[in-house]
GROMACS .gro file of C-alpha atoms in nm:
model
  242
    1MET     CA    1   0.000   0.000   0.000
    2PHE     CA    2   0.123   0.349  -0.084
    3ASP     CA    3   0.018   0.615   0.168
    4THR     CA    4  -0.330   0.483   0.237
    5VAL     CA    5  -0.528   0.776   0.374
    6GLY     CA    6  -0.857   0.876   0.532
    7SER     CA    7  -1.022   0.951   0.197
    8TYR     CA    8  -1.025   0.572   0.147
    9GLY     CA    9  -1.169   0.344   0.411
   10VAL     CA   10  -1.235   0.470   0.764
   11PRO     CA   11  -1.136   0.841   0.773
   12ALA     CA   12  -0.931   0.847   1.093
   13GLY     CA   13  -0.837   1.208   1.163
   14PHE     CA   14  -1.043   1.326   0.865
   15SER     CA   15  -1.290   1.540   1.055
   16GLY     CA   16  -1.451   1.602   1.388
   17LEU     CA   17  -1.766   1.473   1.218
   18ALA     CA   18  -1.604   1.140   1.131
   19PRO     CA   19  -1.829   0.933   1.364
   20LEU     CA   20  -2.140   1.087   1.204
   21GLY     CA   21  -1.990   1.034   0.859
   22ARG     CA   22  -1.926   0.669   0.932
   23TYR     CA   23  -2.284   0.623   1.056
   24VAL     CA   24  -2.440   0.791   0.750
   25THR     CA   25  -2.216   0.594   0.515
   26LEU     CA   26  -2.301   0.270   0.693
   27MET     CA   27  -2.673   0.336   0.657
   28ALA     CA   28  -2.657   0.457   0.296
   29PHE     CA   29  -2.383   0.246   0.142
   30GLY     CA   30  -2.308  -0.034   0.383
   31GLY     CA   31  -1.994   0.128   0.526
   32PHE     CA   32  -1.650   0.236   0.411
   33GLU     CA   33  -1.404   0.005   0.243
   34ASP     CA   34  -1.261  -0.251   0.484
   35THR     CA   35  -0.914  -0.137   0.593
   36GLN     CA   36  -0.831  -0.439   0.807
   37LEU     CA   37  -0.571  -0.688   0.689
   38GLY     CA   38  -0.736  -1.000   0.550
   39ALA     CA   39  -0.641  -1.340   0.686
   40HIS     CA   40  -0.544  -1.449   0.333
   41VAL     CA   41  -0.267  -1.184   0.313
   42ASP     CA   42   0.078  -1.331   0.376
   43HIS     CA   43   0.277  -1.005   0.369
   44ALA     CA   44   0.162  -0.644   0.399
   45LEU     CA   45   0.376  -0.340   0.314
   46HIS     CA   46   0.273   0.022   0.373
   47ALA     CA   47   0.475   0.331   0.271
   48ILE     CA   48   0.371   0.658   0.441
   49GLY     CA   49   0.478   1.017   0.363
   50VAL     CA   50   0.634   1.221   0.644
   51ASP     CA   51   0.551   1.560   0.496
   52GLU     CA   52   0.183   1.547   0.398
   53ARG     CA   53  -0.015   1.820   0.583
   54ARG     CA   54  -0.369   1.788   0.442
   55ARG     CA   55  -0.627   1.670   0.695
   56PRO     CA   56  -0.825   1.457   0.446
   57PHE     CA   57  -0.499   1.271   0.384
   58THR     CA   58  -0.445   1.150   0.739
   59PRO     CA   59  -0.280   0.808   0.700
   60THR     CA   60  -0.477   0.494   0.780
   61PHE     CA   61  -0.240   0.256   0.958
   62TRP     CA   62  -0.281  -0.107   1.046
   63THR     CA   63  -0.316  -0.111   1.424
   64VAL     CA   64  -0.346  -0.353   1.714
   65LYS     CA   65  -0.476  -0.323   2.067
   66LYS     CA   66  -0.204  -0.204   2.301
   67GLY     CA   67  -0.020  -0.492   2.458
   68GLU     CA   68  -0.104  -0.735   2.180
   69PRO     CA   69   0.184  -0.877   1.973
   70HIS     CA   70   0.253  -0.704   1.644
   71PRO     CA   71   0.197  -0.930   1.341
   72SER     CA   72   0.536  -1.008   1.190
   73ASN     CA   73   0.395  -0.999   0.836
   74ILE     CA   74   0.323  -0.623   0.844
   75GLU     CA   75   0.579  -0.349   0.768
   76GLN     CA   76   0.489   0.021   0.780
   77ASN     CA   77   0.764   0.268   0.691
   78TRP     CA   78   0.778   0.647   0.682
   79PHE     CA   79   0.930   0.799   0.365
   80PRO     CA   80   1.025   1.160   0.280
   81GLY     CA   81   0.762   1.361   0.097
   82VAL     CA   82   0.390   1.419   0.066
   83HIS     CA   83   0.122   1.177  -0.055
   84CYS     CA   84   0.226   1.169  -0.423
   85ASN     CA   85   0.598   1.168  -0.336
   86VAL     CA   86   0.530   0.822  -0.197
   87GLY     CA   87   0.266   0.673  -0.424
   88GLY     CA   88   0.364   0.858  -0.740
   89GLY     CA   89   0.175   1.107  -0.954
   90TYR     CA   90   0.416   1.399  -0.988
   91PRO     CA   91   0.623   1.452  -1.306
   92GLU     CA   92   0.934   1.430  -1.089
   93SER     CA   93   0.950   1.079  -0.945
   94GLY     CA   94   1.281   1.084  -0.757
   95LEU     CA   95   1.129   1.033  -0.412
   96SER     CA   96   0.844   0.804  -0.518
   97ASP     CA   97   1.097   0.582  -0.697
   98ILE     CA   98   1.272   0.530  -0.362
   99ALA     CA   99   0.946   0.407  -0.208
  100LEU     CA  100   0.874   0.190  -0.513
  101ILE     CA  101   1.220   0.032  -0.496
  102TRP     CA  102   1.162  -0.050  -0.129
  103MET     CA  103   0.828  -0.211  -0.218
  104ILE     CA  104   0.987  -0.418  -0.496
  105ALA     CA  105   1.285  -0.514  -0.279
  106ARG     CA  106   1.072  -0.629   0.013
  107THR     CA  107   0.844  -0.823  -0.222
  108GLN     CA  108   1.150  -0.998  -0.363
  109ALA     CA  109   1.276  -1.083  -0.016
  110LEU     CA  110   0.944  -1.204   0.123
  111THR     CA  111   0.796  -1.393  -0.173
  112ARG     CA  112   0.898  -1.604  -0.468
  113LEU     CA  113   0.833  -1.320  -0.712
  114SER     CA  114   1.129  -1.216  -0.925
  115PHE     CA  115   1.186  -0.889  -1.109
  116ASP     CA  116   1.403  -0.778  -1.399
  117THR     CA  117   1.668  -0.589  -1.204
  118ALA     CA  118   1.826  -0.433  -1.512
  119ALA     CA  119   1.489  -0.305  -1.635
  120ILE     CA  120   1.413  -0.151  -1.294
  121ARG     CA  121   1.748   0.026  -1.289
  122ARG     CA  122   1.682   0.168  -1.637
  123ALA     CA  123   1.325   0.277  -1.564
  124LEU     CA  124   1.353   0.423  -1.214
  125LYS     CA  125   1.550   0.733  -1.120
  126PRO     CA  126   1.552   0.753  -0.738
  127ASP     CA  127   1.672   1.089  -0.609
  128ILE     CA  128   1.713   1.173  -0.241
  129ASP     CA  129   1.709   1.545  -0.332
  130GLY     CA  130   1.371   1.526  -0.504
  131ASP     CA  131   1.136   1.819  -0.446
  132ILE     CA  132   0.843   1.815  -0.201
  133PRO     CA  133   0.557   2.016  -0.359
  134ASP     CA  134   0.294   2.203  -0.161
  135SER     CA  135   0.019   1.944  -0.183
  136ALA     CA  136  -0.208   2.171   0.023
  137GLU     CA  137  -0.194   2.453  -0.232
  138LYS     CA  138  -0.562   2.409  -0.325
  139PHE     CA  139  -0.670   2.329   0.031
  140PRO     CA  140  -0.703   2.676   0.196
  141ILE     CA  141  -0.754   2.552   0.551
  142ASP     CA  142  -0.464   2.311   0.542
  143ARG     CA  143  -0.236   2.557   0.366
  144ASN     CA  144  -0.297   2.832   0.621
  145PHE     CA  145  -0.326   2.602   0.922
  146PRO     CA  146  -0.109   2.302   0.832
  147ARG     CA  147  -0.099   1.998   1.056
  148SER     CA  148   0.194   1.762   1.037
  149ARG     CA  149   0.135   1.390   1.059
  150GLU     CA  150   0.221   1.252   1.399
  151MET     CA  151   0.497   0.994   1.396
  152PHE     CA  152   0.503   0.721   1.663
  153PRO     CA  153   0.196   0.857   1.845
  154ALA     CA  154   0.093   0.741   2.189
  155GLY     CA  155  -0.202   0.568   2.025
  156ALA     CA  156  -0.376   0.522   1.693
  157PRO     CA  157  -0.479   0.851   1.521
  158ALA     CA  158  -0.793   1.010   1.662
  159ASN     CA  159  -1.096   1.129   1.465
  160SER     CA  160  -1.039   1.501   1.518
  161LEU     CA  161  -1.030   1.806   1.293
  162VAL     CA  162  -0.801   2.016   1.509
  163SER     CA  163  -0.588   1.770   1.702
  164ALA     CA  164  -0.379   1.472   1.593
  165GLY     CA  165  -0.426   1.306   1.931
  166GLY     CA  166  -0.455   0.932   1.946
  167ASP     CA  167  -0.651   0.636   2.074
  168PRO     CA  168  -0.455   0.524   2.382
  169GLY     CA  169  -0.601   0.176   2.348
  170GLU     CA  170  -0.438   0.106   2.012
  171GLU     CA  171  -0.095   0.134   1.854
  172GLN     CA  172   0.037   0.131   1.500
  173VAL     CA  173   0.190  -0.198   1.387
  174ASN     CA  174   0.565  -0.216   1.322
  175GLU     CA  175   0.599   0.156   1.251
  176LYS     CA  176   0.950   0.249   1.133
  177VAL     CA  177   1.140   0.532   0.963
  178HIS     CA  178   1.289   0.431   0.630
  179TRP     CA  179   1.659   0.511   0.604
  180SER     CA  180   1.586   0.758   0.320
  181VAL     CA  181   1.422   1.002   0.565
  182LEU     CA  182   1.744   1.027   0.765
  183ALA     CA  183   1.952   1.040   0.447
  184LYS     CA  184   1.752   1.342   0.328
  185LEU     CA  185   1.762   1.517   0.666
  186GLY     CA  186   1.954   1.845   0.645
  187ARG     CA  187   1.985   1.838   0.266
  188SER     CA  188   1.846   2.113   0.040
  189CYS     CA  189   1.551   2.083  -0.196
  190ASN     CA  190   1.238   2.274  -0.292
  191ILE     CA  191   0.986   2.224  -0.010
  192TYR     CA  192   0.628   2.356  -0.017
  193GLY     CA  193   0.732   2.608  -0.284
  194ALA     CA  194   1.038   2.736  -0.096
  195ALA     CA  195   1.353   2.699  -0.307
  196ASN     CA  196   1.666   2.540  -0.160
  197ALA     CA  197   1.507   2.482   0.179
  198ARG     CA  198   1.669   2.257   0.438
  199TYR     CA  199   1.483   1.932   0.493
  200ASP     CA  200   1.401   1.923   0.862
  201PRO     CA  201   1.042   1.801   0.917
  202PRO     CA  202   0.899   1.916   1.253
  203ASN     CA  203   0.715   1.588   1.316
  204LEU     CA  204   1.041   1.395   1.281
  205LYS     CA  205   1.212   1.632   1.526
  206THR     CA  206   0.927   1.579   1.773
  207ALA     CA  207   0.954   1.202   1.737
  208MET     CA  208   1.332   1.215   1.782
  209ALA     CA  209   1.296   1.420   2.100
  210ARG     CA  210   1.028   1.192   2.242
  211LEU     CA  211   1.194   0.860   2.157
  212GLY     CA  212   1.556   0.959   2.213
  213PRO     CA  213   1.791   0.662   2.173
  214ASP     CA  214   1.491   0.432   2.123
  215LEU     CA  215   1.456   0.576   1.772
  216ALA     CA  216   1.755   0.368   1.664
  217GLY     CA  217   1.543   0.056   1.695
  218LYS     CA  218   1.274   0.206   1.473
  219ILE     CA  219   1.484   0.267   1.162
  220ALA     CA  220   1.430   0.047   0.858
  221ALA     CA  221   1.784  -0.008   0.735
  222LEU     CA  222   1.895  -0.064   0.377
  223THR     CA  223   1.832  -0.421   0.266
  224PRO     CA  224   2.051  -0.621   0.026
  225GLU     CA  225   1.766  -0.628  -0.226
  226GLU     CA  226   1.735  -0.248  -0.215
  227ARG     CA  227   2.109  -0.207  -0.257
  228ASP     CA  228   2.098  -0.411  -0.577
  229LEU     CA  229   1.837  -0.175  -0.725
  230LEU     CA  230   1.974   0.162  -0.612
  231PRO     CA  231   2.250   0.376  -0.765
  232PRO     CA  232   2.567   0.318  -0.558
  233ALA     CA  233   2.585   0.684  -0.453
  234LEU     CA  234   2.236   0.671  -0.305
  235ALA     CA  235   2.296   0.337  -0.135
  236SER     CA  236   2.605   0.484   0.031
  237LEU     CA  237   2.388   0.751   0.196
  238ALA     CA  238   2.190   0.476   0.365
  239ARG     CA  239   2.500   0.347   0.540
  240VAL     CA  240   2.586   0.699   0.659
  241SER     CA  241   2.231   0.770   0.783
  242ALA     CA  242   2.211   0.445   0.976
   0.00000   0.00000   0.00000
């Protein structure tokens, strides 16, 4: 899954009227799409964008009740960029190609699927310095009153228009920061329309301050399969960031 958000499935964090919206949708259409992981799924991968600030694009994580074991077949990683920097859609695909390579690499490692490595290298152009557009440009409320996504919250995201909050009874499954976020940290790129801005997302800083040394255990390191698909210069940044 690439940056699955509240506009699909249950809109966690979408609006203070989310409970009413769920009730009306249940009565009229039988409910939202099911966002729970099916028992027939062997491996589940979810890439989430650090820098998305639009409220309707609050990410929908796989969660468990606090204290319950985390399913080992679920991986959820934060990546640099907004919604389309992760799932694709912008003319410049440098950042989304990083997320796509991770998805391909993990699929290779976890399943019997094989890919044409040479074709992937020719087609994809991963770039750690890729731009992060202002995805909220046409969303007046979110542009003027942006809200960063909360990383490693105390609970699952709450249904609130003004506060990220969290459900203290739930937690997000196997939530990690992909190495590319740390590799991009401090580098310059165009961010939200500002040229040559330093990449320093406030939600990552908050998570770093809250977790301290525990953050080291929540970093998704470079895998051998990723290394085989990445340009050597980019792969070398992963070793430095780790």
